[in-house]
CSV table of C-alpha atoms and ligand atoms in Angstrom, one decimal:
chain,number,residue,atom,x,y,z
X,1,MET,CA,0.0,0.1,-0.2
X,2,ASP,CA,1.4,3.4,-0.4
X,3,ARG,CA,1.6,5.6,1.9
X,4,ALA,CA,4.0,8.6,0.9
X,5,ASP,CA,1.8,11.2,0.9
X,6,SER,CA,-0.6,10.3,3.8
X,7,GLN,CA,-1.6,12.6,6.8
X,8,ASP,CA,0.4,10.0,8.9
X,9,ARG,CA,3.6,9.7,6.9
X,10,ALA,CA,3.0,13.9,7.6
X,11,LEU,CA,2.6,13.4,11.0
X,12,ARG,CA,5.4,11.3,11.5
X,13,ALA,CA,7.9,13.1,9.7
X,14,ARG,CA,6.9,15.8,12.7
X,15,ALA,CA,6.9,12.9,15.4
X,16,GLU,CA,10.4,13.1,14.4
X,17,ALA,CA,11.6,16.7,15.1
X,18,VAL,CA,10.0,16.9,18.5
X,19,ILE,CA,8.9,13.0,20.0
X,20,PRO,CA,12.6,11.1,20.7
X,21,GLY,CA,12.7,8.5,18.3
X,22,GLY,CA,9.2,9.5,16.5
X,23,MET,CA,7.3,8.0,18.4
X,24,TYR,CA,8.0,5.1,21.9
X,25,GLY,CA,7.0,2.6,24.1
X,26,HIS,CA,5.2,-0.4,22.6
X,27,GLN,CA,3.7,2.0,19.5
X,28,SER,CA,7.0,2.4,19.0
X,29,THR,CA,8.2,2.1,14.9
X,30,VAL,CA,10.0,-0.3,15.4
X,31,LEU,CA,7.7,-3.5,16.5
X,32,LEU,CA,5.1,-3.2,13.8
X,33,PRO,CA,5.0,-3.5,9.8
X,34,ASP,CA,5.7,-0.2,8.3
X,35,ASP,CA,2.3,0.2,6.9
X,36,TYR,CA,0.9,0.3,10.3
X,37,PRO,CA,-0.8,3.8,10.9
X,38,GLN,CA,0.8,5.4,14.3
X,39,PHE,CA,-1.9,7.9,14.5
X,40,PHE,CA,-5.5,7.4,15.0
X,41,ALA,CA,-8.3,9.8,14.2
X,42,ARG,CA,-10.9,8.6,16.5
X,43,GLY,CA,-12.8,5.6,18.0
X,44,GLU,CA,-16.5,4.3,18.4
X,45,GLY,CA,-17.5,1.4,19.4
X,46,ALA,CA,-15.3,-1.5,18.6
X,47,HIS,CA,-13.9,0.2,15.4
X,48,ILE,CA,-11.1,3.0,15.3
X,49,TRP,CA,-10.1,5.5,12.4
X,50,ASP,CA,-7.2,6.3,11.1
X,51,GLU,CA,-5.7,10.3,10.7
X,52,ASP,CA,-6.5,9.1,6.6
X,53,GLY,CA,-9.7,7.6,7.0
X,54,ARG,CA,-9.4,4.2,7.0
X,55,ARG,CA,-12.2,2.3,9.2
X,56,TYR,CA,-10.4,-0.8,11.3
X,57,LEU,CA,-11.8,-3.3,13.9
X,58,ASP,CA,-10.1,-2.6,16.4
X,59,LEU,CA,-8.6,-6.3,18.0
X,60,MET,CA,-5.9,-4.8,20.3
X,61,CYS,CA,-9.1,-2.7,22.0
X,62,ALA,CA,-5.7,-0.3,22.2
X,63,TYR,CA,-4.7,-3.3,24.3
X,64,GLY,CA,-6.5,-3.4,26.6
X,65,PRO,CA,-8.2,-0.6,27.9
X,66,ASN,CA,-11.3,-0.5,25.1
X,67,LEU,CA,-14.0,-3.5,27.6
X,68,PHE,CA,-17.4,-1.9,26.2
X,69,GLY,CA,-16.6,0.0,23.3
X,70,TYR,CA,-15.0,3.3,22.2
X,71,ALA,CA,-16.7,6.5,22.9
X,72,ASN,CA,-19.1,4.7,25.4
X,73,PRO,CA,-22.0,6.9,25.9
X,74,GLU,CA,-22.8,5.7,28.7
X,75,ILE,CA,-19.8,6.0,30.6
X,76,ASP,CA,-18.6,9.0,29.0
X,77,ALA,CA,-21.8,10.7,29.7
X,78,ALA,CA,-20.8,9.6,33.5
X,79,PHE,CA,-17.5,11.1,32.6
X,80,VAL,CA,-18.5,14.4,31.3
X,81,ARG,CA,-21.0,15.0,33.9
X,82,ARG,CA,-18.2,15.0,36.6
X,83,LEU,CA,-15.7,16.8,34.6
X,84,GLY,CA,-18.2,19.4,34.2
X,85,LEU,CA,-18.3,19.4,37.9
X,86,GLY,CA,-14.1,19.2,38.2
X,87,ASP,CA,-12.2,16.6,37.8
X,88,THR,CA,-8.7,17.4,39.4
X,89,LEU,CA,-9.7,19.4,42.8
X,90,THR,CA,-7.4,20.0,45.9
X,91,GLY,CA,-8.9,15.7,47.4
X,92,PRO,CA,-10.9,13.7,46.4
X,93,THR,CA,-14.8,13.3,45.4
X,94,ALA,CA,-17.2,10.9,47.3
X,95,LEU,CA,-17.2,8.8,44.4
X,96,MET,CA,-13.6,7.8,45.9
X,97,VAL,CA,-15.3,6.1,49.0
X,98,GLU,CA,-18.1,4.7,46.8
X,99,LEU,CA,-15.3,2.5,44.0
X,100,ALA,CA,-13.5,1.8,46.7
X,101,GLU,CA,-16.4,0.2,48.0
X,102,ALA,CA,-17.8,-1.4,44.5
X,103,LEU,CA,-14.2,-2.9,43.6
X,104,THR,CA,-13.7,-4.8,47.2
X,105,ALA,CA,-17.3,-5.6,47.1
X,106,LEU,CA,-16.5,-7.6,43.9
X,107,VAL,CA,-13.4,-8.7,44.1
X,108,SER,CA,-13.2,-11.5,46.8
X,109,HIS,CA,-9.8,-11.3,48.3
X,110,ALA,CA,-10.3,-7.0,48.1
X,111,GLU,CA,-10.6,-5.9,51.7
X,112,TRP,CA,-9.4,-2.0,50.9
X,113,ALA,CA,-8.3,-0.4,47.0
X,114,ILE,CA,-5.7,2.6,46.2
X,115,PHE,CA,-6.5,4.4,43.0
X,116,CYS,CA,-3.4,5.5,41.2
X,117,LYS,CA,-3.5,6.0,36.9
X,118,ASN,CA,-1.0,3.6,35.1
X,119,GLY,CA,-1.0,-0.1,35.8
X,120,THR,CA,2.8,0.7,36.8
X,121,ASP,CA,2.0,2.9,39.8
X,122,ALA,CA,-0.1,-0.2,41.3
X,123,THR,CA,2.8,-2.7,40.4
X,124,SER,CA,5.5,-0.6,41.6
X,125,MET,CA,3.3,0.3,45.2
X,126,ALA,CA,2.2,-3.7,45.4
X,127,LEU,CA,6.2,-4.8,45.5
X,128,SER,CA,7.1,-1.2,48.3
X,129,ILE,CA,4.3,-2.6,50.2
X,130,SER,CA,5.0,-6.3,50.4
X,131,ARG,CA,8.4,-5.1,51.6
X,132,ALA,CA,6.8,-3.0,54.1
X,133,HIS,CA,4.6,-5.5,55.1
X,134,THR,CA,7.1,-8.1,55.1
X,135,GLY,CA,10.8,-5.6,56.2
X,136,ARG,CA,12.4,-8.2,53.3
X,137,ARG,CA,13.4,-6.8,50.6
X,138,VAL,CA,12.9,-10.4,47.3
X,139,VAL,CA,10.2,-10.4,45.1
X,140,VAL,CA,10.3,-13.3,42.5
X,141,ARG,CA,8.5,-13.7,39.0
X,142,ALA,CA,8.5,-15.0,36.8
X,143,ARG,CA,10.8,-14.8,34.0
X,144,GLY,CA,9.5,-12.9,30.1
X,145,ALA,CA,6.5,-11.6,32.6
X,146,TYR,CA,5.4,-7.5,31.7
X,147,HIS,CA,4.5,-5.8,35.2
X,148,GLY,CA,5.2,-2.6,33.1
X,149,ALA,CA,7.9,0.3,32.7
X,150,ALA,CA,9.9,1.4,35.6
X,151,ALA,CA,13.4,0.3,36.7
X,152,TRP,CA,12.6,-2.2,38.5
X,153,CYS,CA,10.4,-3.9,35.5
X,154,THR,CA,11.0,-2.7,32.3
X,155,PRO,CA,12.3,-5.1,29.9
X,156,ARG,CA,14.1,-3.1,27.8
X,157,PRO,CA,18.0,-2.7,29.6
X,158,ALA,CA,18.3,1.9,28.7
X,159,GLY,CA,18.3,3.6,32.0
X,160,VAL,CA,18.5,1.1,34.5
X,161,ILE,CA,21.6,0.2,37.0
X,162,ASP,CA,21.9,-2.3,38.4
X,163,SER,CA,20.7,-1.2,41.9
X,164,ASP,CA,17.3,-0.9,40.6
X,165,ARG,CA,17.2,-4.3,39.1
X,166,ALA,CA,18.7,-6.0,43.1
X,167,HIS,CA,16.9,-8.4,44.9
X,168,GLN,CA,14.5,-10.1,42.0
X,169,LEU,CA,15.2,-13.6,41.7
X,170,PHE,CA,13.4,-15.3,38.5
X,171,CYS,CA,11.5,-18.5,37.6
X,172,ASP,CA,9.6,-19.9,34.9
X,173,TYR,CA,5.9,-19.9,34.8
X,174,ASN,CA,4.2,-22.4,35.7
X,175,ASP,CA,7.4,-24.4,36.3
X,176,VAL,CA,6.6,-25.4,40.4
X,177,ALA,CA,10.5,-26.6,40.8
X,178,SER,CA,12.0,-23.4,39.6
X,179,LEU,CA,9.2,-21.5,41.8
X,180,GLU,CA,10.5,-23.7,44.7
X,181,ALA,CA,14.6,-22.7,43.7
X,182,ALA,CA,13.8,-19.4,42.8
X,183,VAL,CA,11.6,-18.7,46.8
X,184,ALA,CA,14.9,-20.9,48.4
X,185,GLU,CA,16.8,-19.0,47.0
X,186,ALA,CA,15.5,-15.9,48.2
X,187,GLY,CA,15.9,-17.4,51.8
X,188,ASP,CA,14.7,-15.1,54.6
X,189,ASP,CA,14.3,-11.9,52.5
X,190,LEU,CA,11.6,-13.1,50.3
X,191,ALA,CA,8.9,-9.5,50.3
X,192,CYS,CA,6.9,-11.1,47.9
X,193,ILE,CA,5.9,-13.6,44.0
X,194,PHE,CA,4.3,-12.0,41.9
X,195,ALA,CA,2.4,-13.8,39.1
X,196,ALA,CA,0.7,-13.0,35.9
X,197,PRO,CA,-2.8,-14.8,36.0
X,198,PHE,CA,-1.8,-16.1,32.7
X,199,ARG,CA,1.6,-16.7,31.0
X,200,HIS,CA,0.1,-14.0,28.4
X,201,ASP,CA,4.0,-13.0,27.3
X,202,ALA,CA,5.4,-10.9,24.4
X,203,PHE,CA,6.5,-13.4,21.1
X,204,VAL,CA,6.1,-16.8,22.5
X,205,ASP,CA,2.5,-19.4,22.9
X,206,GLN,CA,0.5,-18.3,26.1
X,207,ALA,CA,-0.4,-20.9,28.6
X,208,GLU,CA,-3.1,-20.7,31.1
X,209,PRO,CA,-1.5,-21.2,34.4
X,210,ASP,CA,-1.5,-24.3,35.7
X,211,PRO,CA,-3.4,-24.7,39.1
X,212,ALA,CA,-0.4,-26.3,40.8
X,213,TYR,CA,1.8,-23.5,40.3
X,214,ALA,CA,-0.8,-21.1,41.7
X,215,CYS,CA,-1.5,-23.2,45.1
X,216,ARG,CA,2.0,-23.9,45.6
X,217,ALA,CA,2.8,-20.4,45.0
X,218,ARG,CA,-0.2,-19.5,47.5
X,219,GLN,CA,2.1,-22.1,49.8
X,220,LEU,CA,5.1,-20.5,49.3
X,221,CYS,CA,4.1,-17.4,50.4
X,222,ASP,CA,2.9,-18.4,53.9
X,223,GLU,CA,5.0,-20.7,54.7
X,224,ARG,CA,7.8,-17.0,54.8
X,225,GLY,CA,5.0,-14.5,55.7
X,226,ALA,CA,5.1,-13.3,52.7
X,227,LEU,CA,2.1,-11.8,50.4
X,228,LEU,CA,1.1,-12.9,46.6
X,229,VAL,CA,0.6,-10.6,44.3
X,230,VAL,CA,-2.2,-10.9,41.1
X,231,ASP,CA,-0.8,-8.3,38.0
X,232,GLU,CA,-4.4,-8.2,36.7
X,233,VAL,CA,-3.5,-5.0,34.8
X,234,ARG,CA,-3.8,-6.3,31.6
X,235,ALA,CA,-6.5,-9.7,32.1
X,236,GLY,CA,-8.2,-7.7,34.5
X,237,LEU,CA,-12.4,-8.3,33.8
X,238,ARG,CA,-12.0,-9.6,30.9
X,239,LEU,CA,-11.8,-14.0,32.4
X,240,ALA,CA,-13.8,-13.0,35.8
X,241,ARG,CA,-15.4,-10.0,37.0
X,242,ASP,CA,-13.2,-11.1,40.2
X,243,CYS,CA,-9.3,-12.1,40.5
X,244,SER,CA,-9.2,-14.8,38.2
X,245,TRP,CA,-7.0,-16.8,40.2
X,246,SER,CA,-10.4,-16.9,42.8
X,247,ARG,CA,-11.3,-19.7,39.3
X,248,LEU,CA,-8.5,-21.1,40.9
X,249,GLY,CA,-9.1,-21.5,44.8
X,250,VAL,CA,-6.3,-19.0,45.4
X,251,GLN,CA,-6.4,-15.6,46.8
X,252,PRO,CA,-3.7,-13.1,45.9
X,253,ASP,CA,-3.0,-10.8,49.2
X,254,LEU,CA,-2.4,-7.7,46.7
X,255,SER,CA,-3.7,-7.6,43.2
X,256,THR,CA,-3.1,-5.0,40.1
X,257,TRP,CA,-6.2,-3.4,38.0
X,258,GLY,CA,-5.6,-0.9,35.1
X,259,LYS,CA,-6.9,-0.6,32.1
X,260,CYS,CA,-10.1,-1.7,30.9
X,261,ILE,CA,-11.5,-0.7,34.5
X,262,ALA,CA,-12.1,3.2,34.2
X,263,ASN,CA,-13.4,1.8,30.1
X,264,GLY,CA,-10.5,4.1,28.5
X,265,HIS,CA,-10.3,6.8,31.3
X,266,ALA,CA,-7.1,7.1,33.3
X,267,LEU,CA,-6.9,5.3,36.5
X,268,SER,CA,-5.6,1.8,38.2
X,269,ALA,CA,-6.1,0.2,40.9
X,270,LEU,CA,-4.0,-1.6,43.4
X,271,LEU,CA,-7.1,-3.8,46.0
X,272,GLY,CA,-5.2,-5.4,49.1
X,273,SER,CA,-6.9,-7.6,52.0
X,274,ASP,CA,-6.8,-7.0,55.4
X,275,LYS,CA,-3.3,-8.7,56.0
X,276,ALA,CA,-1.8,-5.9,53.8
X,277,ARG,CA,-3.5,-3.0,55.2
X,278,SER,CA,-1.5,-1.2,57.6
X,279,ALA,CA,2.3,-1.7,55.2
X,280,ALA,CA,-0.1,-0.1,52.5
X,281,ALA,CA,-1.1,3.4,55.0
X,282,SER,CA,2.5,3.8,56.0
X,283,VAL,CA,4.2,3.8,51.8
X,284,TYR,CA,4.1,7.4,50.6
X,285,ALA,CA,1.3,6.7,47.6
X,286,THR,CA,0.2,9.2,45.8
X,287,GLY,CA,-0.2,11.6,42.3
X,288,SER,CA,-0.9,14.6,41.4
X,289,PHE,CA,-3.9,12.9,39.3
X,290,TRP,CA,-4.3,10.1,41.4
X,291,PHE,CA,-7.9,11.6,42.8
X,292,GLN,CA,-9.1,12.9,39.9
X,293,ALA,CA,-13.3,12.7,39.8
X,294,ALA,CA,-14.4,11.8,36.4
X,295,PRO,CA,-12.3,8.5,35.7
X,296,MET,CA,-13.8,7.4,39.4
X,297,ALA,CA,-17.2,8.2,37.8
X,298,ALA,CA,-16.3,6.3,34.8
X,299,ALA,CA,-15.0,3.7,36.5
X,300,LEU,CA,-18.3,3.4,38.6
X,301,GLU,CA,-19.9,2.8,35.2
X,302,THR,CA,-18.1,0.2,33.6
X,303,LEU,CA,-18.3,-1.9,36.7
X,304,ARG,CA,-21.8,-1.7,36.9
X,305,LEU,CA,-21.8,-2.4,33.1
X,306,VAL,CA,-19.8,-5.9,34.9
X,307,ARG,CA,-22.1,-6.5,37.3
X,308,GLU,CA,-25.4,-6.4,35.0
X,309,THR,CA,-24.5,-7.3,31.7
X,310,ASP,CA,-23.1,-10.4,30.1
X,311,TYR,CA,-20.7,-9.0,28.8
X,312,LEU,CA,-18.7,-11.4,29.9
X,313,GLU,CA,-20.1,-14.4,28.3
X,314,ARG,CA,-20.6,-12.4,25.2
X,315,ILE,CA,-16.4,-11.7,24.7
X,316,THR,CA,-16.0,-15.8,25.7
X,317,ALA,CA,-18.2,-16.6,23.0
X,318,LEU,CA,-17.2,-14.0,20.5
X,319,GLY,CA,-13.6,-15.2,21.1
X,320,GLU,CA,-14.1,-19.1,21.0
X,321,ARG,CA,-16.4,-17.9,16.8
X,322,LEU,CA,-12.9,-15.6,16.4
X,323,ARG,CA,-10.5,-18.7,17.1
X,324,VAL,CA,-12.2,-21.9,15.8
X,325,GLY,CA,-12.6,-19.3,12.7
X,326,LEU,CA,-9.7,-18.8,12.3
X,327,ASP,CA,-7.9,-23.0,12.9
X,328,GLU,CA,-10.9,-23.6,10.4
X,329,ARG,CA,-8.9,-21.1,7.7
X,330,ALA,CA,-5.6,-21.4,8.5
X,331,ARG,CA,-6.0,-25.0,8.5
X,332,ALA,CA,-7.5,-25.1,4.5
X,333,ALA,CA,-4.7,-22.7,3.2
X,334,GLY,CA,-2.2,-25.3,4.9
X,335,PHE,CA,-0.7,-22.9,7.4
X,336,GLY,CA,0.3,-24.1,10.9
X,337,PHE,CA,-1.0,-21.5,13.2
X,338,ARG,CA,-1.1,-21.7,17.0
X,339,GLN,CA,-4.0,-19.7,18.7
X,340,THR,CA,-3.0,-19.6,22.5
X,341,GLY,CA,-4.3,-18.3,25.8
X,342,PRO,CA,-8.0,-17.0,26.7
X,343,ALA,CA,-10.3,-17.0,24.2
X,344,THR,CA,-10.8,-12.9,25.5
X,345,LEU,CA,-7.2,-12.1,24.9
X,346,PRO,CA,-5.6,-14.4,21.8
X,347,LEU,CA,-3.0,-14.5,20.4
X,348,PHE,CA,-1.7,-16.0,17.1
X,349,LEU,CA,1.5,-17.0,15.9
X,350,PHE,CA,2.7,-18.7,13.1
X,351,ASP,CA,4.7,-22.2,12.7
X,352,ASP,CA,8.3,-22.2,11.2
X,353,ASP,CA,8.2,-17.6,11.2
X,354,PRO,CA,11.3,-17.3,13.5
X,355,ASP,CA,11.3,-13.9,12.2
X,356,LEU,CA,7.7,-13.4,12.7
X,357,ARG,CA,7.9,-12.6,8.6
X,358,LYS,CA,4.8,-14.7,8.7
X,359,GLY,CA,3.3,-12.9,10.9
X,360,PHE,CA,3.9,-9.8,9.7
X,361,CYS,CA,2.6,-10.0,6.1
X,362,PHE,CA,-0.7,-11.5,7.6
X,363,ALA,CA,-0.7,-8.8,9.8
X,364,SER,CA,-0.7,-6.1,6.9
X,365,ALA,CA,-2.8,-8.3,4.9
X,366,MET,CA,-5.5,-7.8,7.2
X,367,LEU,CA,-4.2,-4.4,7.8
X,368,ALA,CA,-5.0,-4.0,4.2
X,369,ARG,CA,-8.3,-6.0,4.5
X,370,GLY,CA,-10.0,-3.5,7.8
X,371,VAL,CA,-8.9,-5.4,10.8
X,372,TYR,CA,-6.1,-4.1,12.9
X,373,VAL,CA,-4.6,-7.2,14.1
X,374,HIS,CA,-0.9,-7.9,16.0
X,375,PRO,CA,1.8,-9.5,15.1
X,376,TRP,CA,3.3,-10.8,18.3
X,377,HIS,CA,1.4,-9.6,21.3
X,378,ASN,CA,-2.0,-11.4,22.4
X,379,MET,CA,-5.1,-9.0,21.0
X,380,PHE,CA,-8.5,-8.0,22.9
X,381,ILE,CA,-11.6,-8.9,22.5
X,382,CYS,CA,-14.1,-6.0,23.4
X,383,ALA,CA,-17.9,-6.1,24.2
X,384,ALA,CA,-19.0,-3.6,21.7
X,385,MET,CA,-18.1,-6.3,19.3
X,386,THR,CA,-20.3,-8.8,16.9
X,387,GLU,CA,-20.6,-11.2,15.3
X,388,ALA,CA,-20.7,-10.3,12.0
X,389,ASP,CA,-17.4,-8.4,13.3
X,390,ILE,CA,-16.2,-11.6,13.7
X,391,ASP,CA,-17.7,-12.8,10.6
X,392,SER,CA,-15.6,-9.9,8.6
X,393,ALA,CA,-13.2,-10.8,10.2
X,394,LEU,CA,-12.6,-14.0,9.0
X,395,ASP,CA,-13.4,-13.4,5.7
X,396,ALA,CA,-10.7,-10.8,5.6
X,397,ALA,CA,-8.3,-13.8,7.1
X,398,GLU,CA,-9.2,-16.5,4.2
X,399,SER,CA,-8.6,-13.7,1.6
X,400,ALA,CA,-5.3,-12.6,4.1
X,401,PHE,CA,-4.0,-16.0,4.4
X,402,ASP,CA,-4.2,-16.8,1.1
X,403,GLU,CA,-2.0,-13.7,0.3
X,404,LEU,CA,0.6,-15.0,2.6
X,405,ARG,CA,0.4,-18.4,0.9
X,406,ARG,CA,0.9,-17.0,-3.1
X,407,ARG,CA,3.4,-15.3,-1.4
X,408,ALA,CA,5.0,-17.8,1.0
X,409,GLY,CA,8.4,-18.0,-1.1
X,410,ALA,CA,9.5,-14.4,-1.2
X,411,LEU,CA,8.4,-13.2,2.3
X,412,PRO,CA,10.8,-10.0,3.5
X,413,PRO,CA,12.8,-10.9,6.8
X,414,VAL,CA,11.8,-8.8,9.5
X,415,GLU,CA,15.1,-7.9,10.5
X,416,LYS,CA,14.4,-4.9,12.8
X,417,LEU,CA,12.4,-6.6,15.4
X,418,ALA,CA,15.4,-9.3,15.5
X,419,PHE,CA,17.2,-7.6,18.6
X,420,LEU,CA,13.9,-8.4,21.1
X,421,THR,CA,12.9,-11.4,18.9
X,422,ALA,CA,16.2,-13.8,19.7
X,423,GLY,CA,15.8,-13.2,22.9
X,424,ALA,CA,12.0,-14.2,23.0
X,425,ARG,CA,12.3,-17.6,21.6
Z,501,PMP,N1,1.1,-5.5,34.2
Z,501,PMP,C1,0.5,-6.0,32.9
Z,501,PMP,C2,0.1,-7.4,33.0
Z,501,PMP,C3,1.1,-5.4,31.5
Z,501,PMP,O1,-0.1,-5.5,31.0
Z,501,PMP,C4,1.3,-3.9,31.9
Z,501,PMP,C5,0.5,-2.7,30.5
Z,501,PMP,N2,0.7,-3.8,29.6
Z,501,PMP,C6,1.2,-3.3,33.4
Z,501,PMP,C7,1.2,-4.1,34.2
Z,501,PMP,C8,1.9,-1.7,33.2
Z,501,PMP,O2,0.4,-0.7,33.2
Z,501,PMP,P1,1.2,0.4,32.6
Z,501,PMP,O3,1.0,0.6,31.4
Z,501,PMP,O4,0.0,1.4,32.5
Z,501,PMP,O5,1.9,0.8,33.2
């Protein structure tokens, strides 16, 4: 697709001058195919429009925040109403208490809440509270699991010094022996075990949590007086109307939430049990925008929809429809195509695709057919999607697989990703 004269290209050129690298973080231009748009003009329901007016069915859902549709009328009306009364005030509004009550009623292990802005705020605070609670230093967490962009957990080394990464030990997700070994190595210095709800690392197949791993993590924390933290920032509310490990019979001491809890408005939360309450009260936690009222109004409306609608059952059914349909079409086209993880957070990867050239080609072919997918990160299903949307994605996939088959012998290598894929695979 020739985009030489596009608005997106023009914006990228201007961004090069005033934004480091032209873009940063997960939208950094090296991470996606070159024909992916960088800038978007608007979103509505399950769709986004780029700056050139092209409309896409968006299977990324803003990397999670879009759960009930972009510009959801009920949620955004609550947000706008509250904006009109003032948002960032000298202190919080009553909505803060109401929201803490709503979250602690929803999430079984939770007896208190602290609100912040980004997932990283919540995960970093969970680490501090674990250290304050235990008076110890070490966090055990799974290799390759993402918990945010602060110095202690960023996946990239630039700007990080050894002391930022001190007192961390790693295990392999779902590997009980490696978890036990890391905990043993921590000895009497174990503050907490961090866990993702399931393995949702980039570039590799996702994996459901093994109940034996989850139970052992709980047991080890109890034996050592350490805290168990489940990081629900990405998967929260897409697996359960509760902390997702409650389905395994495991309750954490702390859980971290963000992304979709206010359907895209800036809010994250750390939830905790009574055990960690006094440590939580002792840690200095704050930010200029942490008490904003409007995102809390949006969150209350989001949680009402969580409680009162069948959104979870619908997004699960939609995700399964997508998975079954993609499987059929990939098989018919003769591709080894792996779909892993829960249906509401799908990831697909091609067999025999070490530098992701098939994945990039397929993603570009989907984009050209109006469907925004990701070649190596999990995607997200939202409640604004319909069966017709999923079927349109399947039609696009059928013809994208066709294109991939035609071009399979001559796909360009994806050199720009080599620095990342080499380590992950
Ligand atoms: N934890 C997990 C599991 C995440 O997926 C993310 C964000 N992708 C974070 C923490 C950090 O959240 P944020 O980007 O809002 O700081």
